[in-house]
PDB file of C-alpha atoms in Angstrom:
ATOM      1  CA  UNK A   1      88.456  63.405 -29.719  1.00  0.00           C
ATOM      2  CA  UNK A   2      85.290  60.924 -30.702  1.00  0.00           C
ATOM      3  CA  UNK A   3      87.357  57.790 -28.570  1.00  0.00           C
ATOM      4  CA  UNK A   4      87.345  60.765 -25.567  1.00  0.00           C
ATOM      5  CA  UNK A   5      83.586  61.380 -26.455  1.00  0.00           C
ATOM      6  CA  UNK A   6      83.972  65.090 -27.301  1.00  0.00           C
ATOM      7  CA  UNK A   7      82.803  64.431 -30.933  1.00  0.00           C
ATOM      8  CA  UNK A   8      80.602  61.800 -32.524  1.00  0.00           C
ATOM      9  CA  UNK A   9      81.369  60.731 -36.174  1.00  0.00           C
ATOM     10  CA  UNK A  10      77.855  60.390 -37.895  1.00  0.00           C
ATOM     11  CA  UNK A  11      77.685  57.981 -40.728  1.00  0.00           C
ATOM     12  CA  UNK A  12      77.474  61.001 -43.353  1.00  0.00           C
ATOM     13  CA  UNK A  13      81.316  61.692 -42.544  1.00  0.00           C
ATOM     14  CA  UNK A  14      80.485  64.807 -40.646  1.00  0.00           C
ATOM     15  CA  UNK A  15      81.310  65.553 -36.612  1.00  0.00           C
ATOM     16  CA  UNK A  16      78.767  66.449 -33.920  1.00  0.00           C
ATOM     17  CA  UNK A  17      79.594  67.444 -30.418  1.00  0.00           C
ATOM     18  CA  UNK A  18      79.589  64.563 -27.515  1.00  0.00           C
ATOM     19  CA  UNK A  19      78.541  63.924 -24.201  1.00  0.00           C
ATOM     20  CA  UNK A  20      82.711  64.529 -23.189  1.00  0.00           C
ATOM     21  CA  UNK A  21      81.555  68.131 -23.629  1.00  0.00           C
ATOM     22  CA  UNK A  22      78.900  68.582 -21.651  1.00  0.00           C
ATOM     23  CA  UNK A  23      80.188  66.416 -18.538  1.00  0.00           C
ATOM     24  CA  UNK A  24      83.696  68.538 -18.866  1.00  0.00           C
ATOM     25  CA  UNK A  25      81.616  71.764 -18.878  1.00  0.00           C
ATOM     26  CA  UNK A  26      79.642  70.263 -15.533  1.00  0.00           C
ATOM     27  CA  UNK A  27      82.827  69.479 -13.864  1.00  0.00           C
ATOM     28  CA  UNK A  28      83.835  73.065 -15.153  1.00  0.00           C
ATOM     29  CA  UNK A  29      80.752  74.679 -13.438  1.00  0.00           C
ATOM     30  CA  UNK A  30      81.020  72.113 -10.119  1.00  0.00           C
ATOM     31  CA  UNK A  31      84.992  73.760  -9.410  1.00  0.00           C
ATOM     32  CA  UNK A  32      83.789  77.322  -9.513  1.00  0.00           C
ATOM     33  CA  UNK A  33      81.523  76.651  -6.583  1.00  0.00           C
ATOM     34  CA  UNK A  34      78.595  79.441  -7.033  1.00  0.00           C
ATOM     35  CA  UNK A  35      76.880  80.656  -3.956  1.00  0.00           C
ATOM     36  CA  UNK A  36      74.093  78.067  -2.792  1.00  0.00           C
ATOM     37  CA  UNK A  37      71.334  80.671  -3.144  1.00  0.00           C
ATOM     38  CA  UNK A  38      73.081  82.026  -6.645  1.00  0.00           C
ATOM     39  CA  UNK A  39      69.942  80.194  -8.813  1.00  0.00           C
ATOM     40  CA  UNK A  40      67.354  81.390  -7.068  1.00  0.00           C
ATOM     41  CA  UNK A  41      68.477  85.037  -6.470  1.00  0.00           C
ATOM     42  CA  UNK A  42      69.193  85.120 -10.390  1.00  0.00           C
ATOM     43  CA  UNK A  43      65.557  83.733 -10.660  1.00  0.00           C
ATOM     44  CA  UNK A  44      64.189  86.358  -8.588  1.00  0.00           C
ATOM     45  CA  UNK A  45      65.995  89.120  -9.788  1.00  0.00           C
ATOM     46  CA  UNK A  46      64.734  87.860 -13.538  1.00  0.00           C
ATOM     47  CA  UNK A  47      61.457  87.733 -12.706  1.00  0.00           C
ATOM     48  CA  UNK A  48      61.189  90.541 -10.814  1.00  0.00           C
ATOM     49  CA  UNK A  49      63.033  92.737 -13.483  1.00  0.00           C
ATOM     50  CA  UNK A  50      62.037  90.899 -16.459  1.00  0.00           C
ATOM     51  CA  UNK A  51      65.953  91.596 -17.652  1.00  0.00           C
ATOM     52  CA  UNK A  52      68.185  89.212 -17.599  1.00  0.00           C
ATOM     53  CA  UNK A  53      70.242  88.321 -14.606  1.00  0.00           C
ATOM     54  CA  UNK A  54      73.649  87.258 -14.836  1.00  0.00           C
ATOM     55  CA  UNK A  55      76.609  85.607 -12.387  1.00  0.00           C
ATOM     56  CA  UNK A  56      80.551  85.310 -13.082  1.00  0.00           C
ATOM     57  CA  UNK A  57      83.703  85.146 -11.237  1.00  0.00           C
ATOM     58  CA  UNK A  58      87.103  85.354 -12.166  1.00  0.00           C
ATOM     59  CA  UNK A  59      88.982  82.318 -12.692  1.00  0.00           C
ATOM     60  CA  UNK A  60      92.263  81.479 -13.703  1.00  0.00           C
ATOM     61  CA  UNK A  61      93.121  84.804 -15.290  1.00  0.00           C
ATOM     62  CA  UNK A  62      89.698  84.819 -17.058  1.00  0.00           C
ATOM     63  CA  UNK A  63      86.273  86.442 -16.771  1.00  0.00           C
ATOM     64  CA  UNK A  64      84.067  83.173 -16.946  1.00  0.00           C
ATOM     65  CA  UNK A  65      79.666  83.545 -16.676  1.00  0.00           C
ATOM     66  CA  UNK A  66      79.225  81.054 -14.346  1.00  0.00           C
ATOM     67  CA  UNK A  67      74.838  80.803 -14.595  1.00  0.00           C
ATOM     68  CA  UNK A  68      72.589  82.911 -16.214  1.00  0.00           C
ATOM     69  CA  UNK A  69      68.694  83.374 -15.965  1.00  0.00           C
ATOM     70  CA  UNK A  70      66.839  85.187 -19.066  1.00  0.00           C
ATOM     71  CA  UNK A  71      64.850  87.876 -19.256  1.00  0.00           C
ATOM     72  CA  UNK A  72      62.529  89.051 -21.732  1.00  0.00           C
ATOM     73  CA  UNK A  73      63.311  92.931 -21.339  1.00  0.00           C
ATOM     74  CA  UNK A  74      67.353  92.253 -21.920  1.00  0.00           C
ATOM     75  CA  UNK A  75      69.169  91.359 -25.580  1.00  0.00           C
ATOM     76  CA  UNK A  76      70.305  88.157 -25.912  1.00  0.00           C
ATOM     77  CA  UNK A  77      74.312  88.381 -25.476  1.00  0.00           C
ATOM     78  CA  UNK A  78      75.736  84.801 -27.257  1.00  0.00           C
ATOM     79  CA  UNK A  79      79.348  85.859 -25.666  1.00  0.00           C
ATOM     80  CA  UNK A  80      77.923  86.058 -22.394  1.00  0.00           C
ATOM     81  CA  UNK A  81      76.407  82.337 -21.846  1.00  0.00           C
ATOM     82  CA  UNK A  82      77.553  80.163 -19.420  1.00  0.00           C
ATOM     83  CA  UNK A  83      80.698  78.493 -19.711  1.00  0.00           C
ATOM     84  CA  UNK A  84      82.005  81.002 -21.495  1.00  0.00           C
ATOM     85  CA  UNK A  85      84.889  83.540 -21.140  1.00  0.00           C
ATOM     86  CA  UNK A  86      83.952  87.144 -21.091  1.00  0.00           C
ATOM     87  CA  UNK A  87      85.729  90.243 -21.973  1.00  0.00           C
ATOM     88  CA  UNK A  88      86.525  91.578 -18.652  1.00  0.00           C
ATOM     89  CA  UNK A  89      87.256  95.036 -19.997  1.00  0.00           C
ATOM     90  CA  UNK A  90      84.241  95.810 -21.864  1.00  0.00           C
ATOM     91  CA  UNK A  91      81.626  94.647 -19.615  1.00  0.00           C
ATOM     92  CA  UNK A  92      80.241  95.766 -16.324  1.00  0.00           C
ATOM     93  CA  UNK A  93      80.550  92.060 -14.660  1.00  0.00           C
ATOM     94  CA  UNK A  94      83.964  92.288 -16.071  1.00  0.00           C
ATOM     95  CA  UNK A  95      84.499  96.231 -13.996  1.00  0.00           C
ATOM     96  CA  UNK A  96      83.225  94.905 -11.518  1.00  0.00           C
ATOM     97  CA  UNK A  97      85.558  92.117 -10.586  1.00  0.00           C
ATOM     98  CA  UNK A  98      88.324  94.280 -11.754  1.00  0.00           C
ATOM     99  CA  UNK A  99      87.070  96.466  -9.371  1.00  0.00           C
ATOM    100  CA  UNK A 100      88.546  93.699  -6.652  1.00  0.00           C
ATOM    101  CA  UNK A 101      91.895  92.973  -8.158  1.00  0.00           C
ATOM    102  CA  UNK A 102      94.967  94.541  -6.715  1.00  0.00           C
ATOM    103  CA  UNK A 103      96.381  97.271  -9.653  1.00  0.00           C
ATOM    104  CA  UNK A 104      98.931  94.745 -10.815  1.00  0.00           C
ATOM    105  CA  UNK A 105      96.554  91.886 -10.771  1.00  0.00           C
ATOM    106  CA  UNK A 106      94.461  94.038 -12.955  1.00  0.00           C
ATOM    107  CA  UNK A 107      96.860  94.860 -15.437  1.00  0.00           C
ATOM    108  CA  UNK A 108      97.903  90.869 -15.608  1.00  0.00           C
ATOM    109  CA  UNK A 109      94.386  89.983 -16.316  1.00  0.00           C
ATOM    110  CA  UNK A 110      94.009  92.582 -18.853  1.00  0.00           C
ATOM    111  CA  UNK A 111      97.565  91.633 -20.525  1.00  0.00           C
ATOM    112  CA  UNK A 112      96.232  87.698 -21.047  1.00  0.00           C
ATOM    113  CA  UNK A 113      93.332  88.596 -22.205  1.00  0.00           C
ATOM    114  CA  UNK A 114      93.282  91.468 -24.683  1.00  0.00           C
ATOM    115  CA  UNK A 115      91.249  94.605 -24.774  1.00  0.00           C
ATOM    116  CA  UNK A 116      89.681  94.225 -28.391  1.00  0.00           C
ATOM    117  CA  UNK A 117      87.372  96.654 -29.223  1.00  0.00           C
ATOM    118  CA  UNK A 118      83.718  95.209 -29.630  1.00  0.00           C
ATOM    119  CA  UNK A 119      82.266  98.528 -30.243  1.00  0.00           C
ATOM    120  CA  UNK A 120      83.691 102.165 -30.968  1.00  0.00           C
ATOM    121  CA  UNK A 121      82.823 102.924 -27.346  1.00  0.00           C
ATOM    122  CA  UNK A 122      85.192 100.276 -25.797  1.00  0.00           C
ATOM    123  CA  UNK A 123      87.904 101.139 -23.591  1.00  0.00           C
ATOM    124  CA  UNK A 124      90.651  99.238 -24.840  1.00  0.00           C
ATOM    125  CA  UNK A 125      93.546 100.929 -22.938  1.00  0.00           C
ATOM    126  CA  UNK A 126      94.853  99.693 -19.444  1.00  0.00           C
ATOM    127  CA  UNK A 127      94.889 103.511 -18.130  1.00  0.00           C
ATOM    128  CA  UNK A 128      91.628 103.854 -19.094  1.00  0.00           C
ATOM    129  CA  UNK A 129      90.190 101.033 -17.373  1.00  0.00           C
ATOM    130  CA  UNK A 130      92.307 102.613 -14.206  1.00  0.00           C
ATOM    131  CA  UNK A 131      90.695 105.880 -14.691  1.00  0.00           C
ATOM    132  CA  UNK A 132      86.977 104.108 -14.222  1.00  0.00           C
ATOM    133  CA  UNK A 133      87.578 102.276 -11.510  1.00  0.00           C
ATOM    134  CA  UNK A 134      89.788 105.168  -9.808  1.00  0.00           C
ATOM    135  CA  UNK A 135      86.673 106.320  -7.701  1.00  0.00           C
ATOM    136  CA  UNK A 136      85.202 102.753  -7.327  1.00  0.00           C
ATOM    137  CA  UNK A 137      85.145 100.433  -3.896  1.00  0.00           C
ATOM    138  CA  UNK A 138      84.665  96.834  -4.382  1.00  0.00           C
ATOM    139  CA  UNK A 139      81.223  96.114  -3.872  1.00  0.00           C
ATOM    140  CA  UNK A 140      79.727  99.509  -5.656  1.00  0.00           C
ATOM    141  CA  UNK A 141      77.738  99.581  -8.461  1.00  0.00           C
ATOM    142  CA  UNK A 142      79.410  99.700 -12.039  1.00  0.00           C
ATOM    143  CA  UNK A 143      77.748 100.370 -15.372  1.00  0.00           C
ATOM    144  CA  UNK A 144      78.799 100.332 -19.060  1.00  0.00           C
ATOM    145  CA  UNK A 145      76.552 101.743 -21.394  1.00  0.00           C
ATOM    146  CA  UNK A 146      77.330 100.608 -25.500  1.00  0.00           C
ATOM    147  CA  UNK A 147      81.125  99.391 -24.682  1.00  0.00           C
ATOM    148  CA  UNK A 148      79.994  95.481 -24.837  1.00  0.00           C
ATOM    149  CA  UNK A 149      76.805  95.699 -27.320  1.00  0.00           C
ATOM    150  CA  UNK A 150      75.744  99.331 -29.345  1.00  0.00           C
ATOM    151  CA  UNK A 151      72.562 100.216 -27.826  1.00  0.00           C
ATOM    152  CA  UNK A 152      73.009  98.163 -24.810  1.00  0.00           C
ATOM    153  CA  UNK A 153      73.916  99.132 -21.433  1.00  0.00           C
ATOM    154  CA  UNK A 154      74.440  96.550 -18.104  1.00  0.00           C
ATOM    155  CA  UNK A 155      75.700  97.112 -14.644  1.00  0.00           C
ATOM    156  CA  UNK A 156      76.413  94.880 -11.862  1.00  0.00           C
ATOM    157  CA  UNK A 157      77.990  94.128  -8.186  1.00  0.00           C
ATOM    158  CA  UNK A 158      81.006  92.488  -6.537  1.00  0.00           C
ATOM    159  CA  UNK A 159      79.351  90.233  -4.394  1.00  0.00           C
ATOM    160  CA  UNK A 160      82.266  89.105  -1.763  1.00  0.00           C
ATOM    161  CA  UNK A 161      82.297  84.699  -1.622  1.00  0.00           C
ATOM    162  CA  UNK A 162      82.697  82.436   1.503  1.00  0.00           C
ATOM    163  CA  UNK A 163      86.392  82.455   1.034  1.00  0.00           C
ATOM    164  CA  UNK A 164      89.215  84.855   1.174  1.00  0.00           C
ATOM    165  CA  UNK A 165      90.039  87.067  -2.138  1.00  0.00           C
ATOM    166  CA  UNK A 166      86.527  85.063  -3.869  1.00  0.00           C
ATOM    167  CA  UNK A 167      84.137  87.710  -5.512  1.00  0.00           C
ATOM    168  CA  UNK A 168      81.017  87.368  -7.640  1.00  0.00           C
ATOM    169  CA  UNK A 169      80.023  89.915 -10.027  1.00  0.00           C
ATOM    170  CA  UNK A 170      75.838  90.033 -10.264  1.00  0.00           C
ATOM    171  CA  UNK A 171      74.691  91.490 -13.401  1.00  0.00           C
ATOM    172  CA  UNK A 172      71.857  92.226 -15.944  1.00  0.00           C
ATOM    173  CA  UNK A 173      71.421  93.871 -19.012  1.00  0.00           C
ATOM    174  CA  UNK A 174      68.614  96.187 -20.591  1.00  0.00           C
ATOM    175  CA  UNK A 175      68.428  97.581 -24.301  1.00  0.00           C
ATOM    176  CA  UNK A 176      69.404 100.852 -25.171  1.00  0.00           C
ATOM    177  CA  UNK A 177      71.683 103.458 -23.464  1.00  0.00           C
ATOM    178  CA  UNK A 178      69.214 104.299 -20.693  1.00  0.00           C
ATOM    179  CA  UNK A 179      69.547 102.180 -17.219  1.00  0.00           C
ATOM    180  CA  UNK A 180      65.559 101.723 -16.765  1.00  0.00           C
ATOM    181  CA  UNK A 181      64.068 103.169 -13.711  1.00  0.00           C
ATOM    182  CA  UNK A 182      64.209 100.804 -10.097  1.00  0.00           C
ATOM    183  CA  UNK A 183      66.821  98.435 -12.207  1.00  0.00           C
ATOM    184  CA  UNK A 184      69.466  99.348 -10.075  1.00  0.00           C
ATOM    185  CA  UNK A 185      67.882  98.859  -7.025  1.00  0.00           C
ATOM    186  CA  UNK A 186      66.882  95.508  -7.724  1.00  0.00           C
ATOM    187  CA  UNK A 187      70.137  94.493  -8.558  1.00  0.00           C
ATOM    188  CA  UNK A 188      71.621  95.743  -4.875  1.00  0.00           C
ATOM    189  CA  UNK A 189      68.706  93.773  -3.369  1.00  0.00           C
ATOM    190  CA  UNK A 190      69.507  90.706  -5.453  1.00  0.00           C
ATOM    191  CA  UNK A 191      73.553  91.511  -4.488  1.00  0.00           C
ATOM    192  CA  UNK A 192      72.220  91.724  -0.854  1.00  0.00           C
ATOM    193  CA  UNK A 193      70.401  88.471  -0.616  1.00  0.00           C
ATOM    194  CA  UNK A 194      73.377  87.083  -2.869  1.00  0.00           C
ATOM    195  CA  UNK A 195      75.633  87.631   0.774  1.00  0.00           C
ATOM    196  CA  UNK A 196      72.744  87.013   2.918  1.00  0.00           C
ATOM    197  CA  UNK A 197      71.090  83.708   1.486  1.00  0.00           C
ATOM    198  CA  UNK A 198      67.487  85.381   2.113  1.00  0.00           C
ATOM    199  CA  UNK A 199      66.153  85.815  -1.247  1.00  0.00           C
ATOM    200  CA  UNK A 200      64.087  89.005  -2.074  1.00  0.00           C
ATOM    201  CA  UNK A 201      60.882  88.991  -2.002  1.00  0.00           C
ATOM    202  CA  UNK A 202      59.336  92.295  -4.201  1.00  0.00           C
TER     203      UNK A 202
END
C-alpha cells in the first residue's frame, strides 16, 4: 500500500492516508460523469434552501453520493459524503433511484447490499420497499422521514441523465420529522434545471 501511495509510513511507526487515495477517488468521481450543471444547481439549491443539497447515482450495484453542497439548516450525515456508498433502502436518494430499476433489478440491488436497520423506522424488508414505491413514477418526489437518521427526514428526485437507463437522484435533508414549508418546491426547480442546464434563479 505505501509503495502504491495509498498510505504513508511516518517515522513514529504509525500509517497516514496518501495521495493514491485521493487521485483513485478523482478518477472514481471523473467515471460517474455528473451532469455539467450538477455543481452549480446543488449550489443554488443550498443557498437558496440553506439545507443541504445532495447528488448520487447508482453504480455498479451500489448507491454512491456523487457531490454534495452543505447547508446550514440540514444535519451533517458522515455516511452520506461523497465517495461514499449509501444505503439505498433507507434513504430517499436511495427510493428514488430504486424508483427507476426494473422489479428484479431492485431486488438484486437490495440482495448485494443489505437492508440493515439504521433506525427502528427502517424498512428492511424487500416487500416493503415494493409497497413504497408501488404508487411511485420515476421522476416523482420521494421522502423518508426518521428511516436514515431519528429526527431527520430528506426527499429527493430521479433526475433522467444524457444516456439511456442513467438517472440522478437530487436530494436534501432538513432536521426533524417535518418537511419545512417551499422545500419541496425548490428541490423540483433544482431537479428541473438539473435536465434543463438553466439554473434557478429564486
Amino acid at each position: 500500500l505505501c509503495y502504491e501511495g495509498y498510505l504513508v509510513r511516518l517515522p513514529s511507526g504509525d500509517y497516514v492516508a496518501g495521495s493514491g487515495l485521493a487521485e483513485r477517488f478523482h478518477d472514481l468521481m471523473s467515471s460517474l460523469r455528473r451532469p455539467p450543471q450538477a455543481r452549480a444547481v446543488l449550489r443554488q439549491l443550498a443557498e437558496t434552501t440553506r439545507h443541504s443539497a445532495y447528488l448520487a447515482c447508482i453504480s455498479g450495484q451500489r448507491l454512491v453520493v456523487v457531490d454534495l453542497e452543505e447547508g446550514d439548516q440540514s444535519p451533517w450525515l458522515e455516511d452520506l459524503q461523497p465517495g461514499l456508498d449509501a444505503a439505498a433502502h433507507a434513504t430517499a436518494v436511495g427510493k428514488a433511484l430504486l424508483s427507476t430499476l426494473p422489479r428484479p433489478d431492485r431486488r438484486t440491488l437490495l440482495a448485494e447490499q443489505g437492508m440493515r436497520p439504521f433506525t427502528s423506522n427502517t424498512v428492511t424488508e424487500p416487500a416493503q420497499i415494493e409497497t413504497e414505491l408501488a404508487e411511485l413514477s420515476p421522476g416523482d418526489p420521494v421522502a423518508e422521514f426518521g428511516q436514515f437518521r431519528d429526527d431527520v427526514c430528506c426527499a429527493s428526485i430521479a433526475v433522467p441523465g444524457d444516456r439511456p437507463g442513467i438517472w440522478w437522484a437530487l436530494g436534501t435533508a432538513a432536521r426533524g420529522l417535518d418537511m419545512p414549508a417551499g422545500l419541496l418546491g425548490e428541490l423540483q426547480c433544482a431537479a428541473n434545471d438539473l435536465t434543463s442546464g438553466r439554473n434557478h434563479q429564486p
